[in-house]
Amino acid sequence: MTSNLTNESARVAAMFRKMLVIRAFEEAAGENFFAGYVRGSVHQYIGEESIAVGICENLRDDDYLTSNHRGHGHSIAKGADPRAMMLELFGKVGGTSDGKGGSMHIADFSVGMLGANGVIADGCTISVGAAQAVKLLGQDRIVVNFIGDGGINRGPFMEALNWAKVYELPVLFVCENNQIAATTTTRLVTAGEGIARRAESFDVPAVTIDGNDLFTVDGTAARVISEIRNGSGPQLIQAMTYRLRGHFAHDDAGYREPGEAEAALEHEPIRRTESWLCENGLSQDELDAMRAEVTAEIAGYVDDAMQADWPDPSLAFTDVQDVGAPNMPGAIS
Amino acid sequence: MSEMTYAQAARLGLQEEMRRDPTVWALGEDLGYEGGMAGQYSDLQAEFGADRIVDTPISESTIMGAAVGAALAGTRPIAELRFSDFAMCAVDELVNQAAKARYMFGGQARVPMVARMPIGIRGGIAAQHSQSPEAWYTHVPGLVVVTPGTPAENRGLLKAAIRCDDPVVYMEHKGLWGVTGEVDENDPSEIPLGVARTVRDGRDITIVSWAAQVGVAAEAAEALASEGISAEIIDLRTLWPWDRDTVMASVARTGRLLVVHEAVRVGGFGGEIAAEVAEELGVPVARLGGERIPIPFSIPLEEAYKIKADRIAARVREMPA
Ligand SMILES: Cc1ncc(C[n+]2csc(CCOP(=O)(O)OP(=O)(O)O)c2C)c(N)n1
Ligand SMILES: [Mg+2]
């Protein structure tokens, strides 16, 4: 990369690269789902990369994060190893859970990533608990919970907001508002003004931003996270965005308005960040080279995942619990 | 007769009941456009309107609780929870409210609702989307528990569940959604709750099972037959009330019982049946069920959880003759 970049351009370029890694990871996950190598549900984060990257850029490694079903981007942004994640999607040894969890259960506790989640809004209550532990242990970590706009209609979201405020916990709720939950338009099943108003009704400060604008996300996160770390209590960021793909890889999103997804491409975060970089010190050649490098990196992980070993079946019976662990099959039938 | 899938047959049963009884309605996530996870609600919103096929917020407690309230107030709601795993977000409403209202209120109330919550392994959807918690609900007084095994049964039993005046936990097996079978569209009758089906006649042992595991037991019976062991297979179809008469009569003839289920063996419903049979008939009994582990994601691990036909056959061979 050019050496004469300003500090700001260099920082943005680093974030941009992370967004590219997420995008390439998700494209590869989808391709390998269709090729039959990745089973189950693959919820892609395509079009929302600036949110995870802009938020996590302002976190420390020891801050905690809880995620949802659409967790690949959150995990990569928090510092989880995309190679181990790819191996997990393939169900192979060396995956983040050696194949026990799969796409909806990616976790990397070494970087504070406390887990994706297959159950909507369960991350909200887990977050306030993690924050309570932080308080009890006298640490200055903060906890970030990613939740979707559909998830805010489950009770645990409201209970967690109340709880976080009652105990003045260091939690940042980030609601990724892509206006849709699976095939259902959120506004049709959500009363009132929604997310931000709900937070404010618990005296949890809330701000609504353009989540596809990396600069806004980064700037807002920097301010809010430092306030929380300095004792402001819980806050919420509502990041407006758009899910460029179906709910999961095997959803063709036929319920969208014609032209809707195409129009949304105008506002998608990678393009926007790329134009900024073009105007601020990076040549198109350099950007193309970065993209090629990232694509090759992810392709390498896919190759590794193809070649990696399947877990030994005995692994199915480990890590259940200590006292009262299961028998290996055949021991008792 | 027409050939249809297990999911299509459920849709047919629901459509017939909704046409017959205007108080029948359904509520759940993504029922309109998507038509349910396997098309069990396809196009029904177009026919019956958005007030009877209701797209709800992601609010499981209220899906279940609202069904309880609507059942108390004169309708027959079907609460669609999509996965038995998500129904766990609403166990309180089901167990503390639906199951007990009739009793607590001295018979003034009836709760004619169906809580649909599919069970089972479907391949690669791991620990929070693959569970088989049917035994939990058999333990709760007031609930009926149904596990349909074929397309025809998924139509007939769903109809019976909808007509039932008490709350029914209706558990389709996700692995059966695409399975096809004959359904007699001209016969609109329900299949009565609490009646098992003898899938295969045999002399030497009775194998009791339900849901997707019945097919695996049938494979085992085939293998055993070639060795001269004749296994009778019973699909329980309803777990509570379970068809004691059919099971006891069969075991009285064959002299041995094996219960097989996909659900975890420890605390599974197989234990209840085995104990009842042993107490009443004093014959050898055995159980096969999943090891007490969450359902793993990766293929070899998920396969290691499953009870395959060879294990069933081997267990039968081990049993005292
Ligand atoms: C308790 C629960 N109910 C339902 C589901 C099924 N489900 C998975 S993702 C999803 C939609 C979530 O929408 P949203 O929260 O807006 O997140 P997005 O997918 O848009 O990122 C639903 C209904 C679930 N996983 N957990
Ligand atoms: Mg959404």
PDB file of C-alpha atoms in Angstrom, chain A residues 25 27-40 42 72 82-96 98-103 106 298-311, chain B residues 297-301:
ATOM      1  CA  PHE A  25     -16.210 -14.970   3.401  1.00  0.00           C
ATOM      2  CA  GLU A  27     -19.779 -15.136  -0.820  1.00  0.00           C
ATOM      3  CA  ALA A  28     -17.669 -18.248  -0.323  1.00  0.00           C
ATOM      4  CA  ALA A  29     -20.028 -19.557   2.359  1.00  0.00           C
ATOM      5  CA  GLY A  30     -22.965 -19.167  -0.040  1.00  0.00           C
ATOM      6  CA  GLU A  31     -21.144 -20.791  -2.959  1.00  0.00           C
ATOM      7  CA  ASN A  32     -20.124 -23.734  -0.857  1.00  0.00           C
ATOM      8  CA  PHE A  33     -23.619 -24.057   0.520  1.00  0.00           C
ATOM      9  CA  PHE A  34     -24.897 -24.470  -3.028  1.00  0.00           C
ATOM     10  CA  ALA A  35     -22.012 -26.776  -3.874  1.00  0.00           C
ATOM     11  CA  GLY A  36     -23.138 -28.981  -1.000  1.00  0.00           C
ATOM     12  CA  TYR A  37     -20.089 -28.580   1.230  1.00  0.00           C
ATOM     13  CA  VAL A  38     -21.694 -26.336   3.830  1.00  0.00           C
ATOM     14  CA  ARG A  39     -24.865 -27.702   5.376  1.00  0.00           C
ATOM     15  CA  GLY A  40     -27.648 -26.122   7.353  1.00  0.00           C
ATOM     16  CA  VAL A  42     -26.128 -19.846   6.163  1.00  0.00           C
ATOM     17  CA  HIS A  72     -20.211 -14.298  10.628  1.00  0.00           C
ATOM     18  CA  PRO A  82     -11.924 -16.525   9.396  1.00  0.00           C
ATOM     19  CA  ARG A  83      -9.990 -19.677   8.532  1.00  0.00           C
ATOM     20  CA  ALA A  84     -11.247 -21.445  11.654  1.00  0.00           C
ATOM     21  CA  MET A  85     -14.730 -20.117  10.897  1.00  0.00           C
ATOM     22  CA  MET A  86     -14.623 -21.526   7.360  1.00  0.00           C
ATOM     23  CA  LEU A  87     -13.528 -24.888   8.725  1.00  0.00           C
ATOM     24  CA  GLU A  88     -16.454 -24.747  11.150  1.00  0.00           C
ATOM     25  CA  LEU A  89     -18.909 -24.113   8.322  1.00  0.00           C
ATOM     26  CA  PHE A  90     -17.525 -27.210   6.604  1.00  0.00           C
ATOM     27  CA  GLY A  91     -17.852 -29.172   9.863  1.00  0.00           C
ATOM     28  CA  LYS A  92     -14.148 -29.941  10.019  1.00  0.00           C
ATOM     29  CA  VAL A  93     -11.471 -30.353  12.663  1.00  0.00           C
ATOM     30  CA  GLY A  94      -9.835 -26.990  13.291  1.00  0.00           C
ATOM     31  CA  GLY A  95     -13.166 -25.185  13.073  1.00  0.00           C
ATOM     32  CA  THR A  96     -14.009 -22.779  15.894  1.00  0.00           C
ATOM     33  CA  ASP A  98     -14.267 -28.540  15.649  1.00  0.00           C
ATOM     34  CA  GLY A  99     -17.549 -28.933  13.773  1.00  0.00           C
ATOM     35  CA  LYS A 100     -19.837 -29.227  16.763  1.00  0.00           C
ATOM     36  CA  GLY A 101     -21.573 -25.907  16.225  1.00  0.00           C
ATOM     37  CA  GLY A 102     -21.667 -24.799  12.578  1.00  0.00           C
ATOM     38  CA  SER A 103     -22.699 -21.441  11.132  1.00  0.00           C
ATOM     39  CA  ILE A 106     -19.557 -19.551  15.852  1.00  0.00           C
ATOM     40  CA  ILE A 298     -10.558 -16.687   1.538  1.00  0.00           C
ATOM     41  CA  ALA A 299     -10.151 -19.142  -1.341  1.00  0.00           C
ATOM     42  CA  GLY A 300      -7.195 -20.551   0.569  1.00  0.00           C
ATOM     43  CA  TYR A 301      -9.395 -21.070   3.630  1.00  0.00           C
ATOM     44  CA  VAL A 302     -11.947 -22.859   1.491  1.00  0.00           C
ATOM     45  CA  ASP A 303      -9.199 -25.160   0.160  1.00  0.00           C
ATOM     46  CA  ASP A 304      -8.017 -25.783   3.700  1.00  0.00           C
ATOM     47  CA  ALA A 305     -11.571 -26.562   4.762  1.00  0.00           C
ATOM     48  CA  MET A 306     -12.017 -29.002   1.879  1.00  0.00           C
ATOM     49  CA  GLN A 307      -8.846 -30.791   2.846  1.00  0.00           C
ATOM     50  CA  ALA A 308      -9.219 -30.731   6.608  1.00  0.00           C
ATOM     51  CA  ASP A 309     -10.169 -33.894   8.461  1.00  0.00           C
ATOM     52  CA  TRP A 310     -13.664 -34.747   9.535  1.00  0.00           C
ATOM     53  CA  PRO A 311     -13.947 -34.941  13.305  1.00  0.00           C
TER      54      PRO A 311
ATOM     55  CA  PHE B 297     -23.485 -29.973  13.473  1.00  0.00           C
ATOM     56  CA  SER B 298     -20.828 -31.872  11.519  1.00  0.00           C
ATOM     57  CA  ILE B 299     -21.926 -34.920   9.500  1.00  0.00           C
ATOM     58  CA  PRO B 300     -19.913 -37.640  11.278  1.00  0.00           C
ATOM     59  CA  LEU B 301     -20.925 -36.257  14.663  1.00  0.00           C
TER      60      LEU B 301
END
